[in-house]
Short mmCIF file of C-alpha atoms and ligand atoms in Angstrom, two decimals:
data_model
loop_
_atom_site.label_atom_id
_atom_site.label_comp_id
_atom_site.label_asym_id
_atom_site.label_seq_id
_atom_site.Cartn_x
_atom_site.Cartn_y
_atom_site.Cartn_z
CA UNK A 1 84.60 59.69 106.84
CA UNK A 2 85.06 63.83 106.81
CA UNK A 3 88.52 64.91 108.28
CA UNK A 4 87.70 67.23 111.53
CA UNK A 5 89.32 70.52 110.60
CA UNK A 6 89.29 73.57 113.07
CA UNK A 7 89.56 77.28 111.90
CA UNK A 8 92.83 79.13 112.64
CA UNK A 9 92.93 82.60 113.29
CA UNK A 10 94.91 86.40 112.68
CA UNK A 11 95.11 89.65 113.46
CA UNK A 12 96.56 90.88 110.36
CA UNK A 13 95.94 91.51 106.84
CA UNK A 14 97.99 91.52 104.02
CA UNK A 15 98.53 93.44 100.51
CA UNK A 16 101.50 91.97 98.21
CA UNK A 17 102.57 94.18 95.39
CA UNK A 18 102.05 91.76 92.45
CA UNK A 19 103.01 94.48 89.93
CA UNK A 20 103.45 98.30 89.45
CA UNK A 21 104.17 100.07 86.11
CA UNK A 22 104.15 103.33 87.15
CA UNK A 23 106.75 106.03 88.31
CA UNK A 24 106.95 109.82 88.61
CA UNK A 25 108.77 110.22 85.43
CA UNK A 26 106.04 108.94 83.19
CA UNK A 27 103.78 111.29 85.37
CA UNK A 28 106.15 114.05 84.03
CA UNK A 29 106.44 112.93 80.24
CA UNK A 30 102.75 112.46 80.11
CA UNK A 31 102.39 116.49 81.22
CA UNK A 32 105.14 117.12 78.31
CA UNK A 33 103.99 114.92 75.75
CA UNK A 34 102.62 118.04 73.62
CA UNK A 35 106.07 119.52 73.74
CA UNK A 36 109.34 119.69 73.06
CA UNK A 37 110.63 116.29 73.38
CA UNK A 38 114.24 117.56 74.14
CA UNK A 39 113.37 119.93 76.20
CA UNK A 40 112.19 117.41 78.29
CA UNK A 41 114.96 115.05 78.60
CA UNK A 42 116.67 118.34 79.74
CA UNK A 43 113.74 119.20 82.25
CA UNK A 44 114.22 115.54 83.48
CA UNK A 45 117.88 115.55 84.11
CA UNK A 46 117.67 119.20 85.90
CA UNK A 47 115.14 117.55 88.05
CA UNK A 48 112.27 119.53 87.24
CA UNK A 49 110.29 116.38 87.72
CA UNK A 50 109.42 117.45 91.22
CA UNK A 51 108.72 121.20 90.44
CA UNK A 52 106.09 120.11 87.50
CA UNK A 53 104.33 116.89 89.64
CA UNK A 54 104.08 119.82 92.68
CA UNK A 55 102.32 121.74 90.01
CA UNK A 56 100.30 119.34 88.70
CA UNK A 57 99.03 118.45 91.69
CA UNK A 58 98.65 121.86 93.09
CA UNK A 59 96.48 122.66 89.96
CA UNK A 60 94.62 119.62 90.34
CA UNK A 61 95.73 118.31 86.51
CA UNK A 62 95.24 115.56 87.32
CA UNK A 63 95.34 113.12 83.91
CA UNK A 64 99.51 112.60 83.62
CA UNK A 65 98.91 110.37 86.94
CA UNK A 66 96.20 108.51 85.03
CA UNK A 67 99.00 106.21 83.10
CA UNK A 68 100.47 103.93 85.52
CA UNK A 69 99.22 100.96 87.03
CA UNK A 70 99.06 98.89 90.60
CA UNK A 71 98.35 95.68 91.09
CA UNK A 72 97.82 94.18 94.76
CA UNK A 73 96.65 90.98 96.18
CA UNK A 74 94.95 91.60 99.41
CA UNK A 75 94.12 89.37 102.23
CA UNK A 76 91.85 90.87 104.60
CA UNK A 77 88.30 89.68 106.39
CA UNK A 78 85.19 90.02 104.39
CA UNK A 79 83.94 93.33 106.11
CA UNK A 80 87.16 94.74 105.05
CA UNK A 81 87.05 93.86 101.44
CA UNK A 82 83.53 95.25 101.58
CA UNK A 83 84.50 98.72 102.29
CA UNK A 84 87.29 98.22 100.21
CA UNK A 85 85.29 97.00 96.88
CA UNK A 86 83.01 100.74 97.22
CA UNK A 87 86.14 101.89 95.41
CA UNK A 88 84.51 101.25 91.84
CA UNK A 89 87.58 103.31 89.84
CA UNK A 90 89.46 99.48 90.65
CA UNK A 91 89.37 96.20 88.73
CA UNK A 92 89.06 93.51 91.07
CA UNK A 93 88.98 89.64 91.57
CA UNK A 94 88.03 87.71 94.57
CA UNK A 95 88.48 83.84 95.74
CA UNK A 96 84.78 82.45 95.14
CA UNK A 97 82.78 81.01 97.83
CA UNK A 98 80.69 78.87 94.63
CA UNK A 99 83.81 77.29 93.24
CA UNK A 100 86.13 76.66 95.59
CA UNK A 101 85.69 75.85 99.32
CA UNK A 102 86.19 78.92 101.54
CA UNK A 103 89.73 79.08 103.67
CA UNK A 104 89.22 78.16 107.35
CA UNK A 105 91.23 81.54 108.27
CA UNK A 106 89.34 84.15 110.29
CA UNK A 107 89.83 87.48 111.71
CA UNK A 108 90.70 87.82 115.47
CA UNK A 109 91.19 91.72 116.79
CA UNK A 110 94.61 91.83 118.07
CA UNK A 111 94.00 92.64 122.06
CA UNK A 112 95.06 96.47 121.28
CA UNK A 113 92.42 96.81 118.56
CA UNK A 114 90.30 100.13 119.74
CA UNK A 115 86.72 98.89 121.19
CA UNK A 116 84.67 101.17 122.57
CA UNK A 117 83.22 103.84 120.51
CA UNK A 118 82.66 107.22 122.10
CA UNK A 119 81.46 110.58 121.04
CA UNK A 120 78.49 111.59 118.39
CA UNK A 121 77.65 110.91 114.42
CA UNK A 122 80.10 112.65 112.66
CA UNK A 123 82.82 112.78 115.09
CA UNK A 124 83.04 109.38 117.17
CA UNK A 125 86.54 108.27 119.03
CA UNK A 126 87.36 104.75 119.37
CA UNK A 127 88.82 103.57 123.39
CA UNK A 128 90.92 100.99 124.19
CA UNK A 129 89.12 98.04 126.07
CA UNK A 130 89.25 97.41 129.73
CA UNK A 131 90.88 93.76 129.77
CA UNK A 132 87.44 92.22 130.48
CA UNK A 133 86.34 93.86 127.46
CA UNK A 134 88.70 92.34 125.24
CA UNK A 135 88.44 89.26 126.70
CA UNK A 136 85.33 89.21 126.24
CA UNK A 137 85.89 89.91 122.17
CA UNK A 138 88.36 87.47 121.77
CA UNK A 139 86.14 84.95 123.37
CA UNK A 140 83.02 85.55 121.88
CA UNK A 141 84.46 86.06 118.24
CA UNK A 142 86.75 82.77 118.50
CA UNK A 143 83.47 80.98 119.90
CA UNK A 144 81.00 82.46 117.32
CA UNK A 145 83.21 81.81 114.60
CA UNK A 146 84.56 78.01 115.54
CA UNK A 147 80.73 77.40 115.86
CA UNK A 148 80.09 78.72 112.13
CA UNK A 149 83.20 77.37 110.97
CA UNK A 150 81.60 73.48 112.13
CA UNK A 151 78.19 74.40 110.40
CA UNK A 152 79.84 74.99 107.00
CA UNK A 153 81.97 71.73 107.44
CA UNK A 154 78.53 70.36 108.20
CA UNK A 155 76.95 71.10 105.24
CA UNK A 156 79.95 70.41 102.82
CA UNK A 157 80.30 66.91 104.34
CA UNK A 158 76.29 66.49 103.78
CA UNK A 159 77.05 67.02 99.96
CA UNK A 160 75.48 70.46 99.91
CA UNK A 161 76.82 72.67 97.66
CA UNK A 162 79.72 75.23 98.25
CA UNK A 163 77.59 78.28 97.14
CA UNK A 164 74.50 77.23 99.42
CA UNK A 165 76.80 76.20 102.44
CA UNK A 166 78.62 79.37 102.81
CA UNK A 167 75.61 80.80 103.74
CA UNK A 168 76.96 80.20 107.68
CA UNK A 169 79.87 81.90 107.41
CA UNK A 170 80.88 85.11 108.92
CA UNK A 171 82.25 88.77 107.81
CA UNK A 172 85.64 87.75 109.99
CA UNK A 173 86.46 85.22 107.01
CA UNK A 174 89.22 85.64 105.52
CA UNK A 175 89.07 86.50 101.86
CA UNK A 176 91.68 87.20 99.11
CA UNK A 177 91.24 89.47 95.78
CA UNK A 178 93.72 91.28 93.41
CA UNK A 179 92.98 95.02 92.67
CA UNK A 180 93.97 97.27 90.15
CA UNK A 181 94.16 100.29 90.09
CA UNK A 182 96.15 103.84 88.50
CA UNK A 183 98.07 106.30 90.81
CA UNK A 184 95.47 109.12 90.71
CA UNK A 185 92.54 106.89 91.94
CA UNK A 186 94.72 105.20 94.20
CA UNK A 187 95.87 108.78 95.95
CA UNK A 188 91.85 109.33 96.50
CA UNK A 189 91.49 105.66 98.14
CA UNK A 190 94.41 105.74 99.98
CA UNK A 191 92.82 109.48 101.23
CA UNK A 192 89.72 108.03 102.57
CA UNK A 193 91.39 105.05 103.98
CA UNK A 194 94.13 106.42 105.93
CA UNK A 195 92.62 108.85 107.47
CA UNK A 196 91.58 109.46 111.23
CA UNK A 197 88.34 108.36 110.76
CA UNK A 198 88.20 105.31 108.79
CA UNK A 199 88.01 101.79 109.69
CA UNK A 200 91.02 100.36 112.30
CA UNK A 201 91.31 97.49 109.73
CA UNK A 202 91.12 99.04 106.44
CA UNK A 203 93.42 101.74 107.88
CA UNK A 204 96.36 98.35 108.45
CA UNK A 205 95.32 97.83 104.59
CA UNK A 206 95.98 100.89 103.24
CA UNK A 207 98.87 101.68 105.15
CA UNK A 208 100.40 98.94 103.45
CA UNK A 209 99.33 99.68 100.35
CA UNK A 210 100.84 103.55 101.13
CA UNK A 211 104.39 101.82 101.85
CA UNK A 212 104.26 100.28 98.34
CA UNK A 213 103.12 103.78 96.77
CA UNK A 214 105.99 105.59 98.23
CA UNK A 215 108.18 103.07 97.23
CA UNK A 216 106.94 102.88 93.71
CA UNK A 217 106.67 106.41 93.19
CA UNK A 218 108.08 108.76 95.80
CA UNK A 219 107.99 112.20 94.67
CA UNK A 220 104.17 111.81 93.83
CA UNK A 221 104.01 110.16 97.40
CA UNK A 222 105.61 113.34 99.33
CA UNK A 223 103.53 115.71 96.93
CA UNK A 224 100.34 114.28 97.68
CA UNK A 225 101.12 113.65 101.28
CA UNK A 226 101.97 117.20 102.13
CA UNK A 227 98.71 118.38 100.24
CA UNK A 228 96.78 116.37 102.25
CA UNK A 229 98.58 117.61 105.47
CA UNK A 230 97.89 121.20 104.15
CA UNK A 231 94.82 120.63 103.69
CA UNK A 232 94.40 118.75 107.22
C1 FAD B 301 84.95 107.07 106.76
C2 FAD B 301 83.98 106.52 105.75
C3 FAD B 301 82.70 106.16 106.15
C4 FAD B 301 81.80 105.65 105.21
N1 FAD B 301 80.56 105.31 105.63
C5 FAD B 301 79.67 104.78 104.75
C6 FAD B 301 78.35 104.38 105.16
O1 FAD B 301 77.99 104.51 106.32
N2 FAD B 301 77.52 103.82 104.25
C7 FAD B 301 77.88 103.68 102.93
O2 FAD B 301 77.08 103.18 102.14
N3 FAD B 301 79.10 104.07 102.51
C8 FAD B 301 80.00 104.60 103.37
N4 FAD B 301 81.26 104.96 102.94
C9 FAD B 301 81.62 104.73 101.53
C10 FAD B 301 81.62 106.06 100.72
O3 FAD B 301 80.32 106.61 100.65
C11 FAD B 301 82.15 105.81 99.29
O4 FAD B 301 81.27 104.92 98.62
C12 FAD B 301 83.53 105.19 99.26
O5 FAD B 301 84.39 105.84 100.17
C13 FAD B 301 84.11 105.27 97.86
O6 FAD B 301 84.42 106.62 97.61
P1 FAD B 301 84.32 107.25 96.17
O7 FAD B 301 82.93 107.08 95.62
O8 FAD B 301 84.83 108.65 96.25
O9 FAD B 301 85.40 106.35 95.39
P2 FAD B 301 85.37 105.62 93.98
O10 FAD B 301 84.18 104.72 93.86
O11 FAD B 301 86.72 105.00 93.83
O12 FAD B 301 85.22 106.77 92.94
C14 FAD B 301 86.26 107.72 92.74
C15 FAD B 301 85.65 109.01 92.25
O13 FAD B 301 85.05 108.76 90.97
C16 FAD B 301 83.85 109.53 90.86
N5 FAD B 301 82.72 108.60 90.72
C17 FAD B 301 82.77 107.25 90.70
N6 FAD B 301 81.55 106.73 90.50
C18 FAD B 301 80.71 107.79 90.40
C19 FAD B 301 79.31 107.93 90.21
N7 FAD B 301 78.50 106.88 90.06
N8 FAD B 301 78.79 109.17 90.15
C20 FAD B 301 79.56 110.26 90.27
N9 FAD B 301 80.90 110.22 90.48
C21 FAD B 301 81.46 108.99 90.54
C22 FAD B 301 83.73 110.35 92.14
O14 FAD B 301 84.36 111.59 91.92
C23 FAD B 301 84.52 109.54 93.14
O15 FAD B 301 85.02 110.31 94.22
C24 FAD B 301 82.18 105.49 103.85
C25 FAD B 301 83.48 105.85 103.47
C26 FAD B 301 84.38 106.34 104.39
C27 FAD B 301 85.77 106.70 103.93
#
């Protein structure tokens, strides 16, 4: 007899740091490796490392921030990881849908979520709902999806395969994938993501992701943060 199981639902995603070797000094000793090796622990303990990574950056050498590494596992809706897997400079691994059966979590817009899109190509705004509107969302996404959530469950219990039977599913499913990644191409994701006009949802993603950055290496955080303020 199949068990009856019902989908549950969030508003969030998630990114874990599941390991980081990278920091600014190894962006600085990379830049010096050519030279004088005690001239740099000197340069190090005057705290030149700031004054060279400003440099670096300014000058767009970009290589010494080529050495480190990030590792995150993300858990974030389908459509999400879509945008997010355009970013080919990463190494990534997802949950299949062939070998395992798919989580019953899905994506539900939290009721502030912007939903009305305004302006032209190139330069739309996203509105707040009226609370009919999201009503209406909430509704229709929690109805949609509990009715494609039973179809798969369907299938499965009919002893059709995983990889045919996720065929039903929806881009609100939640999905999980580690990515890796080095500073430097995570500065130019985390560029695109963050900004203005990007996706609400991968904007929640790579916020996260930013925290972990600056915590990981924050003097190449500020640096590259003020440039990209500069440069608006
Ligand atoms: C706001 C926004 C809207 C978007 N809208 C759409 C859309 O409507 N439709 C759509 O299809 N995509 C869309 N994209 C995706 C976008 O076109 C890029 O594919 C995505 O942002 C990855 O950027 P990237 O290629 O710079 O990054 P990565 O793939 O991480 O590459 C990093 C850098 O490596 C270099 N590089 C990597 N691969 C190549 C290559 N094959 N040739 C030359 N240089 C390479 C480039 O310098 C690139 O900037 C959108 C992205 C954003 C941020």
């Amino acid at each position: 007899m199949p068990t009856k199981r019902e989908p549950t639902f969030t508003s969030a995603s998630t990114v874990e740091l599941y390991r980081a070797s990278a920091n600014d000094l190894d962006v600085a000793r990379a830049a010096w490796v050519s030279q004088d090796a005690a001239a740099h622990a000197k340069e190090a303990q005057e705290g030149r490392v700031e004054g060279l990574i400003r440099f670096l950056w300014r000058n767009r050498h970009t290589s010494p921030f080529e050495h480190g590494q990030f590792t995150f596992v993300v858990t974030t809706p389908i459509f999400v990881a879509r945008e997010f897997m355009r970013h080919r400079t990463f190494s990534f691994n997802e949950i299949s849908g062939r070998y395992t059966e798919l989580p019953d979590r899905f994506y539900l817009p939290p009721a502030d979520r912007p939903l009305r899109q305004e302006g032209k190509v190139g330069s739309y705004r996203f509105e707040p709902g009226d609370e009919q509107q999201v009503a209406l969302v909430r509704e229709t996404i929690t109805e949609s999806t509990r009715c494609a959530h039973a179809a798969y469950r369907r299938l499965l219990d009919a002893g059709i395969a995983r990889e045919v039977a996720r065929d039903v599913l929806p881009v609100n499913l939640m999905t999980s994938f580690w990515a890796t990644t080095n500073p430097r191409n995570l500065m130019h994701f985390l560029g695109l993501r963050t900004a203005p006009d990007a996706l609400h949802e991968i904007r929640e993603v790579a916020s996260q992701i930013e925290q972990h950055f600056a915590q990981q290496m924050p003097i190449t955080h500020r640096v590259w943060r003020e440039d990209l303020g500069a440069r608006g």
